[in-house]
mmCIF file of C-alpha atoms and ligand atoms in Angstrom:
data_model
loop_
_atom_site.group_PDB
_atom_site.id
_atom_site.type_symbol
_atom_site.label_atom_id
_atom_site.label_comp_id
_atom_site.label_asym_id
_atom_site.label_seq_id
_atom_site.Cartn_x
_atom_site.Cartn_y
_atom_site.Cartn_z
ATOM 1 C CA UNK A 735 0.000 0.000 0.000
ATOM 2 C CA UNK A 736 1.340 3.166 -0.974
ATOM 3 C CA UNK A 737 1.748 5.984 1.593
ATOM 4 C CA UNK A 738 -0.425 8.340 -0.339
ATOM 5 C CA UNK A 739 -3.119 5.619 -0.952
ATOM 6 C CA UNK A 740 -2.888 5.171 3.036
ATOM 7 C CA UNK A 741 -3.204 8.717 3.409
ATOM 8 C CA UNK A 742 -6.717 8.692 1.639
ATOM 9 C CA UNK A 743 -8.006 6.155 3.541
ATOM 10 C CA UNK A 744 -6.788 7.265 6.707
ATOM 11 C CA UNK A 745 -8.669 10.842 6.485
ATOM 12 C CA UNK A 746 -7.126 13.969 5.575
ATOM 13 C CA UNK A 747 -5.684 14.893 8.866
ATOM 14 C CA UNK A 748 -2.531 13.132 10.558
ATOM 15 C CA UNK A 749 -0.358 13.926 14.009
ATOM 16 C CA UNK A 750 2.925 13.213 14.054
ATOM 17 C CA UNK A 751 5.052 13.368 17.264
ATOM 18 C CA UNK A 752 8.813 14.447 17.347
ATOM 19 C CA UNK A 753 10.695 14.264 20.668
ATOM 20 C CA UNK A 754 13.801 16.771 20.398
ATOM 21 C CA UNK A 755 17.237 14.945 21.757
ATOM 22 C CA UNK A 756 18.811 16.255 25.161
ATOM 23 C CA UNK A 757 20.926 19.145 24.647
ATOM 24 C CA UNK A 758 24.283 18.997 26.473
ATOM 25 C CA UNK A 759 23.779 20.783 29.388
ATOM 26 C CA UNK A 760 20.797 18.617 29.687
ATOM 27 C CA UNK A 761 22.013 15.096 29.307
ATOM 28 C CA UNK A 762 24.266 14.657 32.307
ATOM 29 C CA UNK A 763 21.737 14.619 34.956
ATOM 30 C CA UNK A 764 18.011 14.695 32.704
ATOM 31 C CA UNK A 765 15.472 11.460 32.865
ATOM 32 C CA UNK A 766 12.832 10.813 30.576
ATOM 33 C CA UNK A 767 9.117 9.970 31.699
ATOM 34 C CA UNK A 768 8.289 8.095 28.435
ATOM 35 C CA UNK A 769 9.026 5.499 26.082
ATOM 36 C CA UNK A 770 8.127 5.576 22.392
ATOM 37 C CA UNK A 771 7.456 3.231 19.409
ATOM 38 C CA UNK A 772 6.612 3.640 16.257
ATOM 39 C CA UNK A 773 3.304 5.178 16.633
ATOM 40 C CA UNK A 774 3.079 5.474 20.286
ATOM 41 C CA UNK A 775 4.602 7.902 23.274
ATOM 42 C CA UNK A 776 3.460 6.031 26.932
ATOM 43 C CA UNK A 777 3.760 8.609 29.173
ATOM 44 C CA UNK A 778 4.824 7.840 33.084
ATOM 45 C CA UNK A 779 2.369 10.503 34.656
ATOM 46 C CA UNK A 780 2.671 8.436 38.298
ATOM 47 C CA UNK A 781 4.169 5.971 39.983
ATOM 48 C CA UNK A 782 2.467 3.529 38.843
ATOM 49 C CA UNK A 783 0.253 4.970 35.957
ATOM 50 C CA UNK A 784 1.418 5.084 32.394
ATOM 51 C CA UNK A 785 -0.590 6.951 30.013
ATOM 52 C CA UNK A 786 -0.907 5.849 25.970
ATOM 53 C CA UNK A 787 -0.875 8.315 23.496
ATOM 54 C CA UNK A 788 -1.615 7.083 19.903
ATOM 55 C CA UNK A 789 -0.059 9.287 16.689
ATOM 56 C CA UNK A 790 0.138 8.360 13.000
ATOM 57 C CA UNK A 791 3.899 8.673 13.343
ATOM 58 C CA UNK A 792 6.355 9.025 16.370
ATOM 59 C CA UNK A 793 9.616 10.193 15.516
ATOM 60 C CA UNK A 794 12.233 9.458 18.181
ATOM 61 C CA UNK A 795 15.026 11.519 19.910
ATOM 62 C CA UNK A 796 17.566 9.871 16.966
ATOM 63 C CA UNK A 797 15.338 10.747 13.932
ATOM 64 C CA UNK A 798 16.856 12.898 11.398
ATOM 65 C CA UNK A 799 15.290 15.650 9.266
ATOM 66 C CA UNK A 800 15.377 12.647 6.583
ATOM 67 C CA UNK A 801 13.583 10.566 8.324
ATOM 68 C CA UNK A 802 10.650 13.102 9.458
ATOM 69 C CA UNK A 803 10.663 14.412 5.259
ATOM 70 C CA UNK A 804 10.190 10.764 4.509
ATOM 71 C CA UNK A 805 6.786 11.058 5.952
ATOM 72 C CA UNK A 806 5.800 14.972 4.800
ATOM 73 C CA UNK A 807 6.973 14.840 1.448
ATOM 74 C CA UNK A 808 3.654 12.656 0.290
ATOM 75 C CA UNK A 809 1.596 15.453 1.943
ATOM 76 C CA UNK A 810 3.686 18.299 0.600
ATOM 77 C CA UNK A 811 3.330 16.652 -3.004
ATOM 78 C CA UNK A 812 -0.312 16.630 -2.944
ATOM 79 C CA UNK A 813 -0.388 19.720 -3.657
ATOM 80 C CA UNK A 814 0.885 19.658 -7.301
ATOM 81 C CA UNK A 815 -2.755 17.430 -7.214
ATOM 82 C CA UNK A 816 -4.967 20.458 -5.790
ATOM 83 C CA UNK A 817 -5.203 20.531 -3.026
ATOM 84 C CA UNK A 818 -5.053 22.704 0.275
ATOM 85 C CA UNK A 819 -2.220 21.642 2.216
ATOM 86 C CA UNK A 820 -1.444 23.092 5.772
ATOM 87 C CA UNK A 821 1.185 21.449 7.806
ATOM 88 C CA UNK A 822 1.986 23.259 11.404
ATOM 89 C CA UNK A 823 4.470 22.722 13.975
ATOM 90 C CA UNK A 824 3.096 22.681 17.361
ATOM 91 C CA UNK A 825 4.844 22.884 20.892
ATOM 92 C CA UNK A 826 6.543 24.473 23.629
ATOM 93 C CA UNK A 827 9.402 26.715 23.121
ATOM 94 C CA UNK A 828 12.364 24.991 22.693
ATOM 95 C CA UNK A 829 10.732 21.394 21.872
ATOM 96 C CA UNK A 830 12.279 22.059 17.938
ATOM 97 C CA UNK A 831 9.561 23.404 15.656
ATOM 98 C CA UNK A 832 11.658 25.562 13.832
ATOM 99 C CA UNK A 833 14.401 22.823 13.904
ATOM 100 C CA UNK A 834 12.067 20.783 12.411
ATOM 101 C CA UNK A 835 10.005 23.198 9.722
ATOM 102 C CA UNK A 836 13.515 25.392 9.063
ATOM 103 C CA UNK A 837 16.307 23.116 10.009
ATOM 104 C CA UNK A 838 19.851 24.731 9.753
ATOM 105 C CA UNK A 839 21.895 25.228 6.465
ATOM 106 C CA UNK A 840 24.089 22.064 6.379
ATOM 107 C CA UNK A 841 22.324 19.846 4.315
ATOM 108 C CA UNK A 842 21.513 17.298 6.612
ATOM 109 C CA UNK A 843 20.112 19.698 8.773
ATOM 110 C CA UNK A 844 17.766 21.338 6.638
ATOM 111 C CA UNK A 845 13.983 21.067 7.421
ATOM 112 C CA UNK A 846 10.162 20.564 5.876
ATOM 113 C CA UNK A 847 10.215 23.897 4.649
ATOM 114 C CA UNK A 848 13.625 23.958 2.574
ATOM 115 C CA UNK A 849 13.289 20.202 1.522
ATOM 116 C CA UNK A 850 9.187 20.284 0.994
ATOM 117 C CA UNK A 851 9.930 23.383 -1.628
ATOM 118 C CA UNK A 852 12.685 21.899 -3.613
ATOM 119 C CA UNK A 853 10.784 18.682 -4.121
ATOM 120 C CA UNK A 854 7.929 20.912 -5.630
ATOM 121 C CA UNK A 855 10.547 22.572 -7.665
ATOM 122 C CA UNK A 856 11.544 19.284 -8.949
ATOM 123 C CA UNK A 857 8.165 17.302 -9.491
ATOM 124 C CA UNK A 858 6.908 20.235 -11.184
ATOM 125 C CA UNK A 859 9.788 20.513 -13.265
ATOM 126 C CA UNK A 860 9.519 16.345 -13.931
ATOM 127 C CA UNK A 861 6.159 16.137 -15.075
ATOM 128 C CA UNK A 862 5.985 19.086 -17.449
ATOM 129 C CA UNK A 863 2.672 20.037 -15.864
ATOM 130 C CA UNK A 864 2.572 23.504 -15.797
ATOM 131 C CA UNK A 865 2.734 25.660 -12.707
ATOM 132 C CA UNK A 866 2.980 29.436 -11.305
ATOM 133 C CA UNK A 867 4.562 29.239 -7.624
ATOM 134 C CA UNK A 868 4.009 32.415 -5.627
ATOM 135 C CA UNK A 869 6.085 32.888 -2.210
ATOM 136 C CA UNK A 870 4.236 34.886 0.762
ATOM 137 C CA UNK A 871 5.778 35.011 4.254
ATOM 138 C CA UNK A 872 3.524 36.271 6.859
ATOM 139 C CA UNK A 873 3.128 36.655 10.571
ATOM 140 C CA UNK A 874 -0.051 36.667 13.490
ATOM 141 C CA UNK A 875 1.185 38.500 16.336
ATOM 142 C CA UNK A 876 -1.495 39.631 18.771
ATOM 143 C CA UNK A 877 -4.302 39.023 16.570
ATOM 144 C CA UNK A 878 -2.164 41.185 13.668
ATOM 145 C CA UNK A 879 -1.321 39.869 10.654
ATOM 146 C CA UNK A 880 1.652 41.350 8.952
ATOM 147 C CA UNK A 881 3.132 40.795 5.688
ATOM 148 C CA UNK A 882 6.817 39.494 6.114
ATOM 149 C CA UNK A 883 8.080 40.580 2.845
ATOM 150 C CA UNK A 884 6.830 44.403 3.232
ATOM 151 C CA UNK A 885 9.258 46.499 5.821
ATOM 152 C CA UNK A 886 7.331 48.026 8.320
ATOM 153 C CA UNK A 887 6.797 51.603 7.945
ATOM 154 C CA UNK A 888 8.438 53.774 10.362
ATOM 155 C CA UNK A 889 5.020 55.400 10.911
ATOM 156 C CA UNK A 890 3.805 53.255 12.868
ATOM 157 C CA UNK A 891 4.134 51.723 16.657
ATOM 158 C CA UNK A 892 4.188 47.914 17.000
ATOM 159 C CA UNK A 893 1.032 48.262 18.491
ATOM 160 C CA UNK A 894 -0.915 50.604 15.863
ATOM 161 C CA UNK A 895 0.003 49.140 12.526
ATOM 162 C CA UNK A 896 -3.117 47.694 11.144
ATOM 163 C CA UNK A 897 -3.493 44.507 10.664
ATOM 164 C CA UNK A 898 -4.089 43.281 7.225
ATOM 165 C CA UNK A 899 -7.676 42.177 6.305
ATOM 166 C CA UNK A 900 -9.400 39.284 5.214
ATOM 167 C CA UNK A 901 -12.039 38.870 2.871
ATOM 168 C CA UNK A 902 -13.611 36.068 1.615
ATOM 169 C CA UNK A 903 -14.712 35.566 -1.899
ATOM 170 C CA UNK A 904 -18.224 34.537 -3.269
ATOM 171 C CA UNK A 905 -16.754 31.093 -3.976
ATOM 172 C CA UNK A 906 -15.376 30.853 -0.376
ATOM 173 C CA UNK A 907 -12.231 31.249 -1.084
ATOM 174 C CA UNK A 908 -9.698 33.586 1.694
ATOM 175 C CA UNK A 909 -8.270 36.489 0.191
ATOM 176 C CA UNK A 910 -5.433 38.589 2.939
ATOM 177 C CA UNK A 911 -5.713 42.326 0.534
ATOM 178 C CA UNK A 912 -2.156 43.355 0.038
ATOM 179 C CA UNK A 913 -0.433 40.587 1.114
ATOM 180 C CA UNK A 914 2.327 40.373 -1.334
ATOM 181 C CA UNK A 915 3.150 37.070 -3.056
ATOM 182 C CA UNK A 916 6.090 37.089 -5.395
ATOM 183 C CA UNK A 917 6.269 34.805 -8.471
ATOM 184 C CA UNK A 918 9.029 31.811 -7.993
ATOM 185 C CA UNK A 919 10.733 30.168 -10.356
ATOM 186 C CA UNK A 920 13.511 27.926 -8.232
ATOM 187 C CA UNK A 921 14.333 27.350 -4.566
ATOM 188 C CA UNK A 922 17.132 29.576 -4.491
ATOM 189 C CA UNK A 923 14.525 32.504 -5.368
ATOM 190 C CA UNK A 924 12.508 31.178 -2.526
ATOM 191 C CA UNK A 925 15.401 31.169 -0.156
ATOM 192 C CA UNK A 926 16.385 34.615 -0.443
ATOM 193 C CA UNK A 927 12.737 36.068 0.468
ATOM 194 C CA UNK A 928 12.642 33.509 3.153
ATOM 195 C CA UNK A 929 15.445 35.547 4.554
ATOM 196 C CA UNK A 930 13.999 39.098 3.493
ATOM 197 C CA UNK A 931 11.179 37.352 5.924
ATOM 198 C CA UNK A 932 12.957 36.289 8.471
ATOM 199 C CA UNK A 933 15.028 39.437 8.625
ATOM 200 C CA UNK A 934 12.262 41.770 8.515
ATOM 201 C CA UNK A 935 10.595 39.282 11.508
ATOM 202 C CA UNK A 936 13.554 40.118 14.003
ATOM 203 C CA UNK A 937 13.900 43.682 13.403
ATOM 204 C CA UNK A 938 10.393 43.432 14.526
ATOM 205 C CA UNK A 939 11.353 41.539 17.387
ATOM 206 C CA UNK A 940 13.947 43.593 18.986
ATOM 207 C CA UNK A 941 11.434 47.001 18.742
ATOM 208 C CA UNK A 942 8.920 45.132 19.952
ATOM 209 C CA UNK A 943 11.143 43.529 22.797
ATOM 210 C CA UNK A 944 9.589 40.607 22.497
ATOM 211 C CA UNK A 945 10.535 37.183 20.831
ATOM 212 C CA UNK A 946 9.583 34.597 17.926
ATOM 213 C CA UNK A 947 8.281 32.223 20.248
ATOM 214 C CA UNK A 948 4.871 34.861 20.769
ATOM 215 C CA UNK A 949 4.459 34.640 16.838
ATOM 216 C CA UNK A 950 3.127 32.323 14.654
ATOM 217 C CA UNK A 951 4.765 32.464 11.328
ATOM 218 C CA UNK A 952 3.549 31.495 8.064
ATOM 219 C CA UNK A 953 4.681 30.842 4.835
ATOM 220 C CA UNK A 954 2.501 30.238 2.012
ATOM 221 C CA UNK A 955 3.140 28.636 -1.381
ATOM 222 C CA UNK A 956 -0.034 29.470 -3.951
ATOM 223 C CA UNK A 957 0.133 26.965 -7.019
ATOM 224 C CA UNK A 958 -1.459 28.060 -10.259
ATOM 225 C CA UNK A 959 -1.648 25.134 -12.620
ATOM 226 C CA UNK A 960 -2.364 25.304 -16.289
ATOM 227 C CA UNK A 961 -4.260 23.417 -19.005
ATOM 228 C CA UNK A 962 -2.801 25.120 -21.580
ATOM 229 C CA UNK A 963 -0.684 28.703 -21.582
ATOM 230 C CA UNK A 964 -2.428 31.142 -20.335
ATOM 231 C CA UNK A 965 -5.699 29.048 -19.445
ATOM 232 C CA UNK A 966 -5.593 28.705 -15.751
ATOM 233 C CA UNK A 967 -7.172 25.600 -14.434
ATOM 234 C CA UNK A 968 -6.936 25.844 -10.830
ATOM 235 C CA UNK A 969 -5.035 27.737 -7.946
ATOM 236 C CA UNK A 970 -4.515 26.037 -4.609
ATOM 237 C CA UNK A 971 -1.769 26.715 -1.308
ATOM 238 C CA UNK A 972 0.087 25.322 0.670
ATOM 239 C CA UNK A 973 0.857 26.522 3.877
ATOM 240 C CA UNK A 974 3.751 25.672 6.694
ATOM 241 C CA UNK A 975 3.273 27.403 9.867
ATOM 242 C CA UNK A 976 5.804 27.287 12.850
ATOM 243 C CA UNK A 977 3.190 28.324 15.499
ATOM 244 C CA UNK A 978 3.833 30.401 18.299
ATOM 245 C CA UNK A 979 4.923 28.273 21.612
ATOM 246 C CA UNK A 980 2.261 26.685 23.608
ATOM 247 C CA UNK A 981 3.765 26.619 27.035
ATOM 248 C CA UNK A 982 0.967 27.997 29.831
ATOM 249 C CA UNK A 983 1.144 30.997 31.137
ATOM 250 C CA UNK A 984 0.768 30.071 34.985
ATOM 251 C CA UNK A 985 4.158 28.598 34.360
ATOM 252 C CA UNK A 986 6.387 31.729 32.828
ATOM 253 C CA UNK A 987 4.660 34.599 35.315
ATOM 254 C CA UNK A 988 4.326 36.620 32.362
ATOM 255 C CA UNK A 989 3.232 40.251 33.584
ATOM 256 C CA UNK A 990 1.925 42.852 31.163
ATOM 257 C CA UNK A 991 3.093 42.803 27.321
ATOM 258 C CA UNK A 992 4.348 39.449 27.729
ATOM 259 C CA UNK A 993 1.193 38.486 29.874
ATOM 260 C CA UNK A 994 -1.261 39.523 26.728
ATOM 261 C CA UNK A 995 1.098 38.133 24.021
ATOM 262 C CA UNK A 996 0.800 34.886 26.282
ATOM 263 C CA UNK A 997 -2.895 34.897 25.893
ATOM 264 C CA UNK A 998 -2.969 35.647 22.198
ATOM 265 C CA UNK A 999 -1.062 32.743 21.368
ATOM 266 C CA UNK A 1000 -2.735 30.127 23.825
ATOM 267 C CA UNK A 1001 -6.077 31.780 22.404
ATOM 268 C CA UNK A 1002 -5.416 30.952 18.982
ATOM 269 C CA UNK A 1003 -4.123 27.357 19.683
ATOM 270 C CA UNK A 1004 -6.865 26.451 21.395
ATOM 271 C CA UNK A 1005 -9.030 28.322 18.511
ATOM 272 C CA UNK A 1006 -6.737 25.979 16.456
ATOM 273 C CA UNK A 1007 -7.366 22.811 18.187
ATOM 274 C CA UNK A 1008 -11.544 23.280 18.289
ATOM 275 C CA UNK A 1009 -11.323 23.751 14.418
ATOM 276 C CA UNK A 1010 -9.429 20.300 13.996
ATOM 277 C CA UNK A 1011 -11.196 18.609 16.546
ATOM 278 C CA UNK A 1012 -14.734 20.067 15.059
ATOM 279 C CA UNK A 1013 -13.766 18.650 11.662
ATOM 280 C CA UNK A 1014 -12.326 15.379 12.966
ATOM 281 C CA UNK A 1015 -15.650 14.761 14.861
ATOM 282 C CA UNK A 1016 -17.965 16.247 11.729
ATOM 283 C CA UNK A 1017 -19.569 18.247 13.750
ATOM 284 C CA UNK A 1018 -22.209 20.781 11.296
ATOM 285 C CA UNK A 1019 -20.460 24.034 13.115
ATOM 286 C CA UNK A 1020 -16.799 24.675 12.596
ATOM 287 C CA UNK A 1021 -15.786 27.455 14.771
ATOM 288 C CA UNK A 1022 -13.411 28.810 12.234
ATOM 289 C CA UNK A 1023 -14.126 32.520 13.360
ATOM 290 C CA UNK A 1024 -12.544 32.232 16.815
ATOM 291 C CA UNK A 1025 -9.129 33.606 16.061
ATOM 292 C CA UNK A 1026 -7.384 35.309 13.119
ATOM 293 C CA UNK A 1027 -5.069 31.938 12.147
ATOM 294 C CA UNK A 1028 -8.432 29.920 11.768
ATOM 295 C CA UNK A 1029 -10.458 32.411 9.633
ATOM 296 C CA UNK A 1030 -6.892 33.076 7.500
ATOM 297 C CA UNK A 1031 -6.607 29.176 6.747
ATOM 298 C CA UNK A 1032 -10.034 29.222 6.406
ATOM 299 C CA UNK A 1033 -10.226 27.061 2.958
ATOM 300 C CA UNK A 1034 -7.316 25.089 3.454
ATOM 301 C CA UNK A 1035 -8.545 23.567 7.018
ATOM 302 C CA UNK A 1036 -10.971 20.710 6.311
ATOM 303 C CA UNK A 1037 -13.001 19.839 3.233
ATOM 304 C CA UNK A 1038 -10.979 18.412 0.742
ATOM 305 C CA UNK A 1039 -8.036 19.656 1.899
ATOM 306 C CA UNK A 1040 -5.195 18.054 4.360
ATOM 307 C CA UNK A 1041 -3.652 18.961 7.484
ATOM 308 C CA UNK A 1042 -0.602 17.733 9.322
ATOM 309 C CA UNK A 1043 0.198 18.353 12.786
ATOM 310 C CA UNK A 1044 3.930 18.023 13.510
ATOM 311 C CA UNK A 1045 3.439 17.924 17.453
ATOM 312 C CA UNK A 1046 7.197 18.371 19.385
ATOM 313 C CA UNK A 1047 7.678 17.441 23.190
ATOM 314 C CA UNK A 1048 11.251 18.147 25.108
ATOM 315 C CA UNK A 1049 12.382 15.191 26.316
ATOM 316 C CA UNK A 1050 12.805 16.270 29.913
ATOM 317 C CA UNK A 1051 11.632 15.283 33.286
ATOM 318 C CA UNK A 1052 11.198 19.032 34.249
ATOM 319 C CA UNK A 1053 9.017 19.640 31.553
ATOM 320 C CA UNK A 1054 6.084 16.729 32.274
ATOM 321 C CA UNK A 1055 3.375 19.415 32.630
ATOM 322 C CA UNK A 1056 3.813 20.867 29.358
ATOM 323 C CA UNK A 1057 4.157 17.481 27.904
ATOM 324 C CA UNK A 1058 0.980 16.391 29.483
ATOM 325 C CA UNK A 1059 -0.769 19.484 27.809
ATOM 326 C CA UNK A 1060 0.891 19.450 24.217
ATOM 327 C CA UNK A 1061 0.043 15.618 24.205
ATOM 328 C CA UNK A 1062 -3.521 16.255 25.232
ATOM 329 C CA UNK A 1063 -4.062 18.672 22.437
ATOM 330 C CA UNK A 1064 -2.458 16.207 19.949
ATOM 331 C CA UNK A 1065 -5.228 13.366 21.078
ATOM 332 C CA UNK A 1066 -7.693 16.184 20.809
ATOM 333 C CA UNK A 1067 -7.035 16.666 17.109
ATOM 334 C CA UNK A 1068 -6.359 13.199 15.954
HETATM 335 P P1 ADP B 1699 11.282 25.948 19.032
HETATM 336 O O1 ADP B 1699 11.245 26.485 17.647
HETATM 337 O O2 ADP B 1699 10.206 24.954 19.314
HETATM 338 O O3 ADP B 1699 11.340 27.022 20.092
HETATM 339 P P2 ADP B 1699 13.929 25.108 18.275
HETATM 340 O O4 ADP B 1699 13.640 24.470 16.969
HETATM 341 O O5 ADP B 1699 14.518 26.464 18.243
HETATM 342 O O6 ADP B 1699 12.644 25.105 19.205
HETATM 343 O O7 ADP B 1699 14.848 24.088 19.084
HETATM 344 C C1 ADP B 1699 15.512 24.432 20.272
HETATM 345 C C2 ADP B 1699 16.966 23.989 20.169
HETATM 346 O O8 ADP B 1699 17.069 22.570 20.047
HETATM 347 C C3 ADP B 1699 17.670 24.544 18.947
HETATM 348 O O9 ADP B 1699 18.992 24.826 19.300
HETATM 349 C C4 ADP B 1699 17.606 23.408 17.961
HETATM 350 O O10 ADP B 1699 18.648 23.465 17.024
HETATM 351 C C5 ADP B 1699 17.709 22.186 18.846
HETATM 352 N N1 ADP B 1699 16.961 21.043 18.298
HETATM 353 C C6 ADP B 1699 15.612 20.934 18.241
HETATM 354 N N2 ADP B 1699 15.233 19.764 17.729
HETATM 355 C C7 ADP B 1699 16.357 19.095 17.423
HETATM 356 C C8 ADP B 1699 16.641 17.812 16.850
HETATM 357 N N3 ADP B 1699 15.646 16.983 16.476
HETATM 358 N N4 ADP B 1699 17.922 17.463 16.691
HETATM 359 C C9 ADP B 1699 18.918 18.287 17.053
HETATM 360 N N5 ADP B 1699 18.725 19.509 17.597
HETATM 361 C C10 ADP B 1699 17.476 19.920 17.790
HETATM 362 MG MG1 MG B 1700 11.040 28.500 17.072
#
């Protein structure tokens, strides 16, 4: 059976599970509360009680970015068939999201995002089916969304640049007005304005005196295929989204800016999680209006299109609580 055969039959969602490795400083002296296999973390959350969480995929603390692509690229691909495609990476800070979505530049380091758009590059270049690839780069910080590729004007405070809007079109499709998306023709054109991006998203950071982990960041890749030249057939996107960390806020005393960035990002995870969990169940009302991130993915969450949840946990003892929580949400959207 083919994976993208299984992938039908399975439904159009899927939860993977990544556990990070210990970092140095961590290893000497750090314990583990849970074993994995291959689709399975079981959790030691007492004594004597060990808890069984079920995933599509559990990728272990020796995994390598190879190993996780293995299992994306059949999702990423589907695009080049039509459809939606929206693959996040969920977690706490520091459990590897953007390890895992961006990687690092050695080659065996480099992530979804990096390997997922080359392989597009090169399927659509195999097949001589015709395609226009546009690049966006984006950002939701406190309910704002803010184009990555445009620098922000010097007129504004963090706080009172407006946010970019939303519309929807008569055939339901989500339109953000203004958000710039720049024809691509290779990966190495795509690199470059992933780094405009992630320039433009620290220069951010440091007025804002804030950090990365209180953003969720999104790329998007819109596909325009062809029947013939110049007779479009279809447009569809794919999106890959390193969310904003999930850790609780009881946890990090957050006070004041960092107290209502906090509750931003837990608001639109959980606004996240009742979408998923709405169309997992098939329930008639899909609460897609709850936060900005649900109404912007809007027609790429649910219908025909497919989602992947890349959930990370830190391996540590310390960090059981969060576990418990980021493994809670991940049985809540499976
Ligand atoms: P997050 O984006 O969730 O805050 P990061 O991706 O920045 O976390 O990961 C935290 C640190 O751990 C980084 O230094 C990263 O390089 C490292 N790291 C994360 N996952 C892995 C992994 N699977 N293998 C090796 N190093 C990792
Ligand atoms: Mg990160």
């Amino acid at each position: 059976q083919s994976l993208n055969n299984y992938l039908d039959l399975k439904g159009n969602i899927r939860v993977f599970c990544r556990v990070r490795p210990f970092h140095h400083e961590e290893s000497y002296q750090s314990r583990s509360l849970f074993t994995l296999d291959e689709s399975n973390v079981f959790l030691k959350v007492a004594e004597t009680k060990i808890k069984q969480y079920k995933f599509d995929k559990v990728f272990n603390q020796s995994s390598t970015q190879g190993d996780v692509f293995a299992e994306v690229e059949p999702v990423i691909k589907s695009a080049l068939d039509g459809y939606n495609v929206c693959i996040f990476a969920y977690g706490q800070t520091g459990s590897g999201k953007t390890y895992t979505m961006e990687g690092k530049p050695t080659p065996t380091d480099l992530g979804v995002i990096p390997r997922g758009i080359q392989a597009l590059f090169d399927r659509a270049s195999e097949n001589n089916r015709r395609f226009l690839f546009t690049f966006s780069m984006l950002e939701i910080y406190m309910g704002n969304l803010r184009d990555l590729l445009v620098p922000r004007s010097k007129t504004y405070g963090f706080k009172k640049e407006p946010s970019l809007s939303i519309k929807t079109n008569p055939d339901g499709g989500i339109e953000i007005e203004n958000l710039v998306a720049v024809t691509v023709n290779s990966f190495q054109e795509v690199k470059r304005l992933y780094e405009v991006g992630t320039r433009l998203r620290s220069t951010a950071y440091t007025m804002a005196n804030s950090t990365s982990s209180r953003s969720h960041c999104l790329i998007r890749l819109s596909l325009t295929s062809f029947d013939a030249p110049e007779r479009k057939k279809a447009t569809n996107k794919l999106w890959m989204i390193d969310l904003g960390g999930s850790e609780r806020l009881v946890k990090t005393k957050a006070t004041g800016k960092r107290l209502k960035e906090g509750k931003a990002i837990n608001l639109s995870l959980s606004a996240l999680g009742d979408v998923i969990d709405a169309l997992q169940t098939k329930k008639a009302h899909v609460p897609y209006r709850n936060s900005k991130l649900t109404t912007v993915l809007r027609d790429s969450l649910g219908c025909d299109s497919k989602t992947l949840m890349l959930v990370h946990i830190r391996p540590n003892e310390d960090d059981l609580c969060e576990t418990i929580c980021t493994l809670g949400f991940a049985t809540r959207v499976r």
